[in-house]
Short mmCIF file of C-alpha atoms in Angstrom, two decimals:
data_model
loop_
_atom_site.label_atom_id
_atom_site.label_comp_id
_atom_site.label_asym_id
_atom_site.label_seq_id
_atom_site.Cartn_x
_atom_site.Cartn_y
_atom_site.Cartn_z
CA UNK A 1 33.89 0.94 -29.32
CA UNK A 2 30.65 3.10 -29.01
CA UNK A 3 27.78 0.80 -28.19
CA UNK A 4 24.98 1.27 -30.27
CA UNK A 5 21.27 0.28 -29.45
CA UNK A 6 20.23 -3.42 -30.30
CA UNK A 7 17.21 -1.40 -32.04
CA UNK A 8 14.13 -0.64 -30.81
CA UNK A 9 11.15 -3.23 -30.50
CA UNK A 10 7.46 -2.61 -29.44
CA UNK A 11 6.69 -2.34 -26.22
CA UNK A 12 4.98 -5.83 -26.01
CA UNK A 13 8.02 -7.20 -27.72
CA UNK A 14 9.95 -6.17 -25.04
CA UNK A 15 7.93 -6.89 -21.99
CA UNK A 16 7.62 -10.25 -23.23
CA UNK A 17 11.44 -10.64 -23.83
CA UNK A 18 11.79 -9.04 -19.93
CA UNK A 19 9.23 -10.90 -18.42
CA UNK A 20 10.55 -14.58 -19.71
CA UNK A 21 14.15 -14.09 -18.57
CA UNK A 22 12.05 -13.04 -15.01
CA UNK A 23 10.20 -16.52 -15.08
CA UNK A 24 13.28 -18.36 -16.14
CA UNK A 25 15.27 -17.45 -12.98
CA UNK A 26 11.63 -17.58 -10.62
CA UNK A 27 11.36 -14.11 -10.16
CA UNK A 28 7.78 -13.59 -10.56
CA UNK A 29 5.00 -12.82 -8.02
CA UNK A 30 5.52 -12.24 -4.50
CA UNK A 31 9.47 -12.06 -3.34
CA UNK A 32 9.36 -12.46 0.28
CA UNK A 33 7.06 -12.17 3.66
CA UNK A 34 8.33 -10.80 7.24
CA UNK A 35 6.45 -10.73 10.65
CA UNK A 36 5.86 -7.40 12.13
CA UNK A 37 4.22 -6.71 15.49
CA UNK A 38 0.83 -4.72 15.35
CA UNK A 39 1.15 -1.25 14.91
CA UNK A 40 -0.30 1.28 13.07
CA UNK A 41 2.50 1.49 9.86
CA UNK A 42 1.36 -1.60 8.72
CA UNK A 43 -1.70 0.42 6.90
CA UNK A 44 -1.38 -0.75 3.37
CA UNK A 45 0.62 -3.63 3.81
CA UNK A 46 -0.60 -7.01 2.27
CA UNK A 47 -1.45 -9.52 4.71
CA UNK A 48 0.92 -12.78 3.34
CA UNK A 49 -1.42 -15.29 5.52
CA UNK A 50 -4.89 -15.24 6.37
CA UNK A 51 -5.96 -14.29 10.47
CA UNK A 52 -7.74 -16.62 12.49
CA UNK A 53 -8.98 -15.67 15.60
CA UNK A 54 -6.73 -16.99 18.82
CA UNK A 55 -9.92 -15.80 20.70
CA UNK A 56 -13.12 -14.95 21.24
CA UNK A 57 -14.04 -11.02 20.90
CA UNK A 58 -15.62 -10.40 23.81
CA UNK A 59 -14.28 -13.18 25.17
CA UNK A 60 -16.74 -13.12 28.42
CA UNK A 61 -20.21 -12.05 28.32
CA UNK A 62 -19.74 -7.85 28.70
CA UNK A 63 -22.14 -5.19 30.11
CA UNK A 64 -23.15 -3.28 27.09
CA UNK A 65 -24.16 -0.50 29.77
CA UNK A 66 -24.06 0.76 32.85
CA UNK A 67 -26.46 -0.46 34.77
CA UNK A 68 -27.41 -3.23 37.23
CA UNK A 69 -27.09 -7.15 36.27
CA UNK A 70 -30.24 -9.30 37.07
CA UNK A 71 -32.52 -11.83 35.91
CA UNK A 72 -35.04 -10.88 33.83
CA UNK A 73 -37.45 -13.14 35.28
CA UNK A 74 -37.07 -11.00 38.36
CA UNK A 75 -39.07 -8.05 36.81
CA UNK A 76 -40.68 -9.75 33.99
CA UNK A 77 -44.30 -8.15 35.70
CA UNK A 78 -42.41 -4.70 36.52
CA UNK A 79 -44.55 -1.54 34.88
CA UNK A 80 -44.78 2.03 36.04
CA UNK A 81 -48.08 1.24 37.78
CA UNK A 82 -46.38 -2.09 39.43
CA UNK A 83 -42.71 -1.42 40.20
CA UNK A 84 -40.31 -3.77 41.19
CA UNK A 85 -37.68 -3.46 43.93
CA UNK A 86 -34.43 -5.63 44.04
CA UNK A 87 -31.66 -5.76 46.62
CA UNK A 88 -28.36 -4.66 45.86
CA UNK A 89 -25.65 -7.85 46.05
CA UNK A 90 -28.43 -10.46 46.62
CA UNK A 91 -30.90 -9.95 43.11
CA UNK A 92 -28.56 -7.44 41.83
CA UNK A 93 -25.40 -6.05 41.21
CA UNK A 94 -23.80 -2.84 39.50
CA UNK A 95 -22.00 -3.23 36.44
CA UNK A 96 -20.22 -0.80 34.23
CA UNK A 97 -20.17 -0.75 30.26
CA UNK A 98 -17.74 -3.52 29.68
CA UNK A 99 -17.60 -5.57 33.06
CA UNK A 100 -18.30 -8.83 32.76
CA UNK A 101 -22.16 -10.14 34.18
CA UNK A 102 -21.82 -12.50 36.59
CA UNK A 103 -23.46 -15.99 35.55
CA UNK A 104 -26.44 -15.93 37.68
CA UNK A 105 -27.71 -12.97 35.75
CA UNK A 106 -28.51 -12.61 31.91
CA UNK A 107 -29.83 -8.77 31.62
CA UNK A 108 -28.60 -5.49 32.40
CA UNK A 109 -30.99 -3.11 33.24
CA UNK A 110 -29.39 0.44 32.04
CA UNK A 111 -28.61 2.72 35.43
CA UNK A 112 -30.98 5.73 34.29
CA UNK A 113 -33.45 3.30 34.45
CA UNK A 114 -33.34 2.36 37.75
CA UNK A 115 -34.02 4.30 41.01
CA UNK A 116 -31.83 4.08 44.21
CA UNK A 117 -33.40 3.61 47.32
CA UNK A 118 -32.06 3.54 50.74
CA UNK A 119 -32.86 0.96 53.20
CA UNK A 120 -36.42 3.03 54.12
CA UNK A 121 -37.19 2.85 50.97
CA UNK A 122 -36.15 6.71 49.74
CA UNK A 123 -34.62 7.91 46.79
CA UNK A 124 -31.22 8.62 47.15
CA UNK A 125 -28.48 10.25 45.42
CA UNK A 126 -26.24 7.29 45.30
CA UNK A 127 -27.00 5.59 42.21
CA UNK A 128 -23.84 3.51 41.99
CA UNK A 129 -23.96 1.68 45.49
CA UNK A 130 -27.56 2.13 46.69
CA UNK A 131 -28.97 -0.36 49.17
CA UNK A 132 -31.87 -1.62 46.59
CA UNK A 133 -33.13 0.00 43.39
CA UNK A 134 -36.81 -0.04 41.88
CA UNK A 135 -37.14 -0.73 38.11
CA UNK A 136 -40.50 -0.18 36.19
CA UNK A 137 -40.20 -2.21 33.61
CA UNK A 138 -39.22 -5.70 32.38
CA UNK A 139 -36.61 -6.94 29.98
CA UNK A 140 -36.18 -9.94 27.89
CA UNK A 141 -33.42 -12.13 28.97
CA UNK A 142 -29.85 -10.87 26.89
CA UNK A 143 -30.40 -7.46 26.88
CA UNK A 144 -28.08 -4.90 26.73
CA UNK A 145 -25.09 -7.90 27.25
CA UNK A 146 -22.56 -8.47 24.38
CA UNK A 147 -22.82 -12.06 24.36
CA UNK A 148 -19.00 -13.59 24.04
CA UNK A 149 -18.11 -13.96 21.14
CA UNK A 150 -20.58 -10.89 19.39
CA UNK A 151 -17.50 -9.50 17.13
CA UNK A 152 -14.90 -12.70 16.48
CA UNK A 153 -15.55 -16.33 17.68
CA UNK A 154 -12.25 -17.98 18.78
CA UNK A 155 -10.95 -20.22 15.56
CA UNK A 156 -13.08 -18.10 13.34
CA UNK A 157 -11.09 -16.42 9.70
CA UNK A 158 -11.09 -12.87 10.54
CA UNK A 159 -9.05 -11.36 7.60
CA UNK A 160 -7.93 -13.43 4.59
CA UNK A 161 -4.63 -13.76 2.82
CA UNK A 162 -3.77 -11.22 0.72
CA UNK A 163 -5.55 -8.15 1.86
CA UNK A 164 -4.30 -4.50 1.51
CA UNK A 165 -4.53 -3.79 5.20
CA UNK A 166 -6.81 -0.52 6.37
CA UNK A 167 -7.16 0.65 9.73
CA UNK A 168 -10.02 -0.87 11.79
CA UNK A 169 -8.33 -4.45 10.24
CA UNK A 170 -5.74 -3.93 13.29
CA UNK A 171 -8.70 -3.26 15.45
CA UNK A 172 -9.75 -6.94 14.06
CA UNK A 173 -6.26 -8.01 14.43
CA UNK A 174 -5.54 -6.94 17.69
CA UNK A 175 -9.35 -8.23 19.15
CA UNK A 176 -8.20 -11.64 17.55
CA UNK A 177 -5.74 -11.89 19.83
CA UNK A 178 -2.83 -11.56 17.91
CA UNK A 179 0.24 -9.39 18.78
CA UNK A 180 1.96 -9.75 15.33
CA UNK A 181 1.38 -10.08 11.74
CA UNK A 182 2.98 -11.84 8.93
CA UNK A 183 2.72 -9.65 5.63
CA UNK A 184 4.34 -9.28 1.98
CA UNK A 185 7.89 -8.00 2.20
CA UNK A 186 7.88 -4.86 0.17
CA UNK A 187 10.49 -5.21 -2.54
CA UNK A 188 14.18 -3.07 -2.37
CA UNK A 189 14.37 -0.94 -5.25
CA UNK A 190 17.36 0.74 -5.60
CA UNK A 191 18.22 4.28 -7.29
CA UNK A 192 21.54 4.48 -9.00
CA UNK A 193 21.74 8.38 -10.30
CA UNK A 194 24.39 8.25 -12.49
CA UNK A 195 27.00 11.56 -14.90
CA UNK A 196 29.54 13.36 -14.12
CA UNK A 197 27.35 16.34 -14.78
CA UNK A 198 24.91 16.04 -11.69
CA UNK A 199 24.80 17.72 -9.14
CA UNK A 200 22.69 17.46 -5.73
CA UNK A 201 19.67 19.63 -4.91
CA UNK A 202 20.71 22.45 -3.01
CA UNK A 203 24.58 22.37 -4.38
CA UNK A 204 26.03 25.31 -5.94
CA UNK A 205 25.56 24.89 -9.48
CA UNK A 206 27.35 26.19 -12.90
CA UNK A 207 26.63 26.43 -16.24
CA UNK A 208 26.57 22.68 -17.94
CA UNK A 209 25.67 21.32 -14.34
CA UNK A 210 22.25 19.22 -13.71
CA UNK A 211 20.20 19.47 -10.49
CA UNK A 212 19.74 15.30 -9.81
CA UNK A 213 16.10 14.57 -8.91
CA UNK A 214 15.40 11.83 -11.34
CA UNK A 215 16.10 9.87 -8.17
CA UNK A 216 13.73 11.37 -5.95
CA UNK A 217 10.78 11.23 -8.56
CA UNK A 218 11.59 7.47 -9.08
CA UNK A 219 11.48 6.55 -5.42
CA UNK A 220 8.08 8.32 -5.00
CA UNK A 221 6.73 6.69 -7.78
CA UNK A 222 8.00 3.33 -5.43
CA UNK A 223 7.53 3.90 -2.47
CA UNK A 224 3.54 4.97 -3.78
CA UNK A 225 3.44 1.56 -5.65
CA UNK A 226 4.06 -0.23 -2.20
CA UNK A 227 7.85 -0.77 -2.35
CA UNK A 228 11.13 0.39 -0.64
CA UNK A 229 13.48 2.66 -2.40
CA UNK A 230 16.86 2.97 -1.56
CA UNK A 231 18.04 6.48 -3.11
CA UNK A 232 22.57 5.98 -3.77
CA UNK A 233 24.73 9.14 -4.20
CA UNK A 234 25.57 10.10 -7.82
CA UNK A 235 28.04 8.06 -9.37
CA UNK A 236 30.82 9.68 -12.25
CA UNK A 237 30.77 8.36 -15.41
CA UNK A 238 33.28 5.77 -14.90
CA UNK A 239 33.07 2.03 -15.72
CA UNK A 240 34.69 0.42 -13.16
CA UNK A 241 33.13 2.75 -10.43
CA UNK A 242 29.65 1.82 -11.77
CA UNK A 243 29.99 -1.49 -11.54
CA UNK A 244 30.91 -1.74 -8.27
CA UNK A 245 28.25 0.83 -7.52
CA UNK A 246 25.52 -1.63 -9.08
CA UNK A 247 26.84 -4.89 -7.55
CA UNK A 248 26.68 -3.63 -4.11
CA UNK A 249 22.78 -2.12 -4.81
CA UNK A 250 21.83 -5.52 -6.48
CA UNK A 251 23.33 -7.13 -3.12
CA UNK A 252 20.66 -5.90 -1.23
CA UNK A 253 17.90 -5.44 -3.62
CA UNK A 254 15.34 -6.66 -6.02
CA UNK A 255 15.19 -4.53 -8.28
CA UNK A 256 17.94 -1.94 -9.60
CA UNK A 257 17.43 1.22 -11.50
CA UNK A 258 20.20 2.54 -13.11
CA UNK A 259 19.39 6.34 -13.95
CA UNK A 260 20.69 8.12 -17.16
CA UNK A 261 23.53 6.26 -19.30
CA UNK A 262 21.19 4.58 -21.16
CA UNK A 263 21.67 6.00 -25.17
CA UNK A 264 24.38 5.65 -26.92
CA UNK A 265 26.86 8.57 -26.16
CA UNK A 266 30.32 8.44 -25.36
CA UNK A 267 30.04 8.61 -21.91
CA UNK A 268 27.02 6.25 -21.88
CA UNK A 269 27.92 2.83 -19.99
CA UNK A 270 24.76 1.87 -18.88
CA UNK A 271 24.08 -1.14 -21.18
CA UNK A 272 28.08 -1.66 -21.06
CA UNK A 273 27.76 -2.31 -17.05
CA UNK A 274 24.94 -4.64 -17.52
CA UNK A 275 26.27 -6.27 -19.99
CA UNK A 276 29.69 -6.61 -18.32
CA UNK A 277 27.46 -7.93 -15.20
CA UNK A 278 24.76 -9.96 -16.49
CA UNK A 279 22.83 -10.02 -19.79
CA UNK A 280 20.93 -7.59 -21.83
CA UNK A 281 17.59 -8.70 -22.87
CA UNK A 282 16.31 -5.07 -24.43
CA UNK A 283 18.07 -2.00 -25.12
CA UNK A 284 15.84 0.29 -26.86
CA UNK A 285 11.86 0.47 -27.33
CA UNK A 286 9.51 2.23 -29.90
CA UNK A 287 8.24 4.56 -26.99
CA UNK A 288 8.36 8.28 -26.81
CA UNK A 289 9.52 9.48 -24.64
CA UNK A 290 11.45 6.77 -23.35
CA UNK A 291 12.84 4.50 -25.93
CA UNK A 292 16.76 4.04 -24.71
CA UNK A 293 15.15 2.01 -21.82
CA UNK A 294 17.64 -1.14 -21.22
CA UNK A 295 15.79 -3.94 -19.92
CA UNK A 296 18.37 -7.01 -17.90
CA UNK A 297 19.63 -9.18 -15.42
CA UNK A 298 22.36 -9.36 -13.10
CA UNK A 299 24.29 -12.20 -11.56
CA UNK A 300 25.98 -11.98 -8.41
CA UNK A 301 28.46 -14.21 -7.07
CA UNK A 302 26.03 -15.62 -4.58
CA UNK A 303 23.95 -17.35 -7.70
CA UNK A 304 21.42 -14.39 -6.88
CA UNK A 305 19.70 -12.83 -9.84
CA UNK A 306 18.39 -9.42 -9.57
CA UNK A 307 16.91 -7.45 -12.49
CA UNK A 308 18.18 -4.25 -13.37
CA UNK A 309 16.58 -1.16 -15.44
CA UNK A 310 18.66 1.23 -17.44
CA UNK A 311 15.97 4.31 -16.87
CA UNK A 312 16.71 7.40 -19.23
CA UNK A 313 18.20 10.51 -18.12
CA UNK A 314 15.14 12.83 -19.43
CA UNK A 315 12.84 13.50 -16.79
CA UNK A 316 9.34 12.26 -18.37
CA UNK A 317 11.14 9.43 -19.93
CA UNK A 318 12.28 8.46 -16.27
CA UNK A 319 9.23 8.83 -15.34
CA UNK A 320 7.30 6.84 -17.96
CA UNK A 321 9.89 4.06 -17.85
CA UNK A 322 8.79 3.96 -13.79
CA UNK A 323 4.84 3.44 -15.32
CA UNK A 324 5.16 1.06 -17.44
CA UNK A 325 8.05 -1.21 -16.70
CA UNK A 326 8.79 -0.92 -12.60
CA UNK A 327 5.31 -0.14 -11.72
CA UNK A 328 3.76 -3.50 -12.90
CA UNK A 329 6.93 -4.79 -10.85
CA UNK A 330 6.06 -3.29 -7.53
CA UNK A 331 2.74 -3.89 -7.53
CA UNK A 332 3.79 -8.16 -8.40
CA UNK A 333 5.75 -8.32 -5.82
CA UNK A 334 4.42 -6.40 -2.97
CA UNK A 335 1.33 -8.30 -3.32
CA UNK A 336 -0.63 -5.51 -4.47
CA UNK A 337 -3.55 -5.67 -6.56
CA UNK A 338 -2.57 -3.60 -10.02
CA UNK A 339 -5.47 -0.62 -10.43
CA UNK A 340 -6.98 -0.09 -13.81
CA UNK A 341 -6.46 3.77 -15.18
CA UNK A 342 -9.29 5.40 -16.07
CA UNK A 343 -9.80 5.92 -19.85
CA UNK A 344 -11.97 8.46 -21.51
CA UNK A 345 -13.18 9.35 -24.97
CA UNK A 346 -12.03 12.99 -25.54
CA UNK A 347 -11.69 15.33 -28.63
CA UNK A 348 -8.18 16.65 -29.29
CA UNK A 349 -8.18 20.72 -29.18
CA UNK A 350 -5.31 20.05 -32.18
CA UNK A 351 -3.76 17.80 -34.43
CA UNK A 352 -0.70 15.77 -32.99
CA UNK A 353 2.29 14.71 -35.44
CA UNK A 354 3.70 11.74 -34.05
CA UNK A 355 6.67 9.33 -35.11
CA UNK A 356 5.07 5.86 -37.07
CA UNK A 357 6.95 3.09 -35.53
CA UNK A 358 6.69 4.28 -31.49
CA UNK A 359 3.94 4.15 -29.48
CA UNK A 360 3.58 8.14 -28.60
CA UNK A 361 2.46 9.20 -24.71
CA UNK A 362 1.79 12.48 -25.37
CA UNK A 363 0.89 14.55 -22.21
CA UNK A 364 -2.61 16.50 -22.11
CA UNK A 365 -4.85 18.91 -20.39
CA UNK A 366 -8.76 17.82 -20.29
CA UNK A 367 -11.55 19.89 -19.44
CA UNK A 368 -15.31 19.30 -20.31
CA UNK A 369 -16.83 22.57 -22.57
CA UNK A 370 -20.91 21.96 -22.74
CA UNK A 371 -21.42 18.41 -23.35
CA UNK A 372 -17.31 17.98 -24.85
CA UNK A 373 -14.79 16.97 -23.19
CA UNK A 374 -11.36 18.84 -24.81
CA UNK A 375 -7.83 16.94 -24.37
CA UNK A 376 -5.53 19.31 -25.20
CA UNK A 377 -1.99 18.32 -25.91
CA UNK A 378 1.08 19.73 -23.55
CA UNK A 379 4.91 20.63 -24.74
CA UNK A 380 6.33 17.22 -26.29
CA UNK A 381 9.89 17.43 -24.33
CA UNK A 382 11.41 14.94 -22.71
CA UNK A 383 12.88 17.45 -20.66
CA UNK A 384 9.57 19.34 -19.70
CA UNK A 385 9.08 18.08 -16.27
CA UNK A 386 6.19 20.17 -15.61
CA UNK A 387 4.49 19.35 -18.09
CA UNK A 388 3.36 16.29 -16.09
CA UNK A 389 2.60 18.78 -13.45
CA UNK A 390 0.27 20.21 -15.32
CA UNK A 391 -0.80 17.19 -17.25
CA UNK A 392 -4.47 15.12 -16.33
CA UNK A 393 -3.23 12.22 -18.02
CA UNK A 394 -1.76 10.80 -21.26
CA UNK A 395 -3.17 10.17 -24.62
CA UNK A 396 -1.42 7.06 -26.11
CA UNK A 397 -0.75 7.33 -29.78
CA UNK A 398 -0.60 3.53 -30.98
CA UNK A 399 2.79 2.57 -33.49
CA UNK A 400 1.74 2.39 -36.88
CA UNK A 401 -1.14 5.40 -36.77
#
């Protein structure tokens, strides 16, 4: 028998519905962590645990130059009138940038200050390893030394839990002493492209055959949202083949997309799978595009639950069902922090007709005339996957106006 949809319910209607039945089985915020060693892919990963400091950045008092190490008492009456001359290894010793200072001294007295003498007393050439130099001028005790612990202090929070990592935090990470990282698990989404009528990109195609990239669009959309997407090979229209195709991505997943399959045509079996595997919470909501979304769960033999999302076969409606229904997902579990869209007040260049009962996303153009800024509306069609090319944003038509 043809499967029909339940009916269509607003959008809140239907989060809430989706939402519950993810709370009910414990679903909700973060999934998982893992422990990866410092490198630099973990940019944008959310740090699961805050980072305390295993030591001390420096963790010895460091020449800040080059230069000699003394004490500054030792020249405190040096001027360029009244020079002072030290002797090399007995009231001083040369230190490059970053060597420690030995503990007798507590200045370092930069090396173009300085002038190398030989043991009569000349100039010489030999800056580095001279037999005395002759400073003229003093220095309060600490200068130019990077005390220990300048940057980090051993035991000290360096990072806190929850941060989107950015690259001088691994700097911070790595001067902290640590050599790995524990951080939020990004969440396996996986792609089922489903019809007998698809074909891949870059096959051979005839009349009545459809280039598959739904997939592709849908695991950019992840992967930007801070999850992992797992892309399957198309899969016939076939019951039995589906299923097993959806059990074994829910297997290793958290979230499964099934692609196309989702109205109510003949060779439609989305909502039969999931039904036939789990439970079917929604199946059809008053968006446009978009509205033969399928919203469920499926239960493995393991006792695993694993959510599943029967995405339309239209391009923008794949696309919009990523926005609103996975996005909010991704962003849960991977730990990171949802970012607000930016909403402006703009003057349609035309009237828009748009169906009562849905919630309408209809695509536009904006551009700011003299002190106006224009929205002009883009081709309606599902289909029209350029016009979100070409598109700056959306302008959301509320049910009911």
């Amino acid at each position: 028998m043809m499967t029909v949809y339940l009916h269509d319910i607003p959008l809140i209607d239907a989060q809430t519905r989706f939402y519950e039945a993810l709370d009910k089985f414990k679903l909700r915020g973060v999934l998982k962590t893992e422990i990866i060693d410092l490198n630099e892919n973990l940019i944008g990963r959310v740090l699961a645990k805050p980072i305390w400091a295993r030591i001390s950045s420096p963790h010895y008092h460091a020449s800040a130059m080059d230069g000699f190490a003394l004490k500054s008492e030792d020249i405190q009456n040096a001027m360029p009138t009244n020079p002072v001359i030290l002797r090399v290894d007995e009231q001083t010793i040369y230190v490059d940038t970053g060597d420690p200072v030995p503990d007798w001294a507590n200045c370092v007295m930069p090396i173009e200050n300085t002038e190398a003498l030989n043991s009569d007393g000349e100039i010489v050439s030999n800056i580095r390893d001279p037999y005395a130099i002759r400073i003229r001028g003093a220095l309060t005790p600490w200068s130019h030394i990077r005390p220990m612990g300048e940057d980090i202090v051993a035991t000290e929070l360096v990072l806190p839990a929850n941060r989107k990592l950015i690259p001088v935090d691994l700097g911070a990470i790595a001067a902290a002493g640590l050599t790995q990282v524990e951080v939020v698990k990004k969440p396996i989404v996986s792609i089922l492209p489903t019809g007998t009528e698809l074909v891949k990109v870059g096959e051979k195609i005839k009349r009545g055959d459809i280039i598959e990239y739904n997939s592709i669009v849908l695991a950019a959309q992840i992967i930007n949202w801070g999850g992992e997407a797992v892309r399957h090979p198309i899969t016939k229209d076939n019951l039995d083949e589906l299923c097993a195709q959806v059990i074994s991505a829910a297997e290793r997943s958290d979230l499964v997309l099934i692609n196309a399959g989702s109205s109510a045509g003949s060779e439609d079996f989305s909502s039969r799978v999931i039904e036939k595997l789990g439970e079917v919470y929604v199946h059809g909501v008053a968006v446009r595009p978009g509205h033969p979304v399928i919203l469920g769960m499926i239960f493995l033999e393991n006792k695993r639950q694993v959510p599943i999302i029967g995405v339309p076969g239209y391009p923008v409606s794949a696309a919009l069902t990523g926005e609103i229904f996975v996005k909010p997902l991704i962003h849960e579990w991977s730990g990171n922090e949802r970012q607000g869209q930016e909403i402006i007040e703009a003057e349609l260049t035309r009237k828009i007709t748009s169906p009562a009962g849905d919630d309408d996303y209809v695509r536009v153009v904006t551009a700011k005339v003299g002190d106006r800024i224009l929205a002009a509306p883009l081709s309606r069609g599902a289909g029209v996957i350029t016009s979100m090319v070409r598109s700056d944003g959306y302008a959301i038509i509320p049910r009911g106006i």
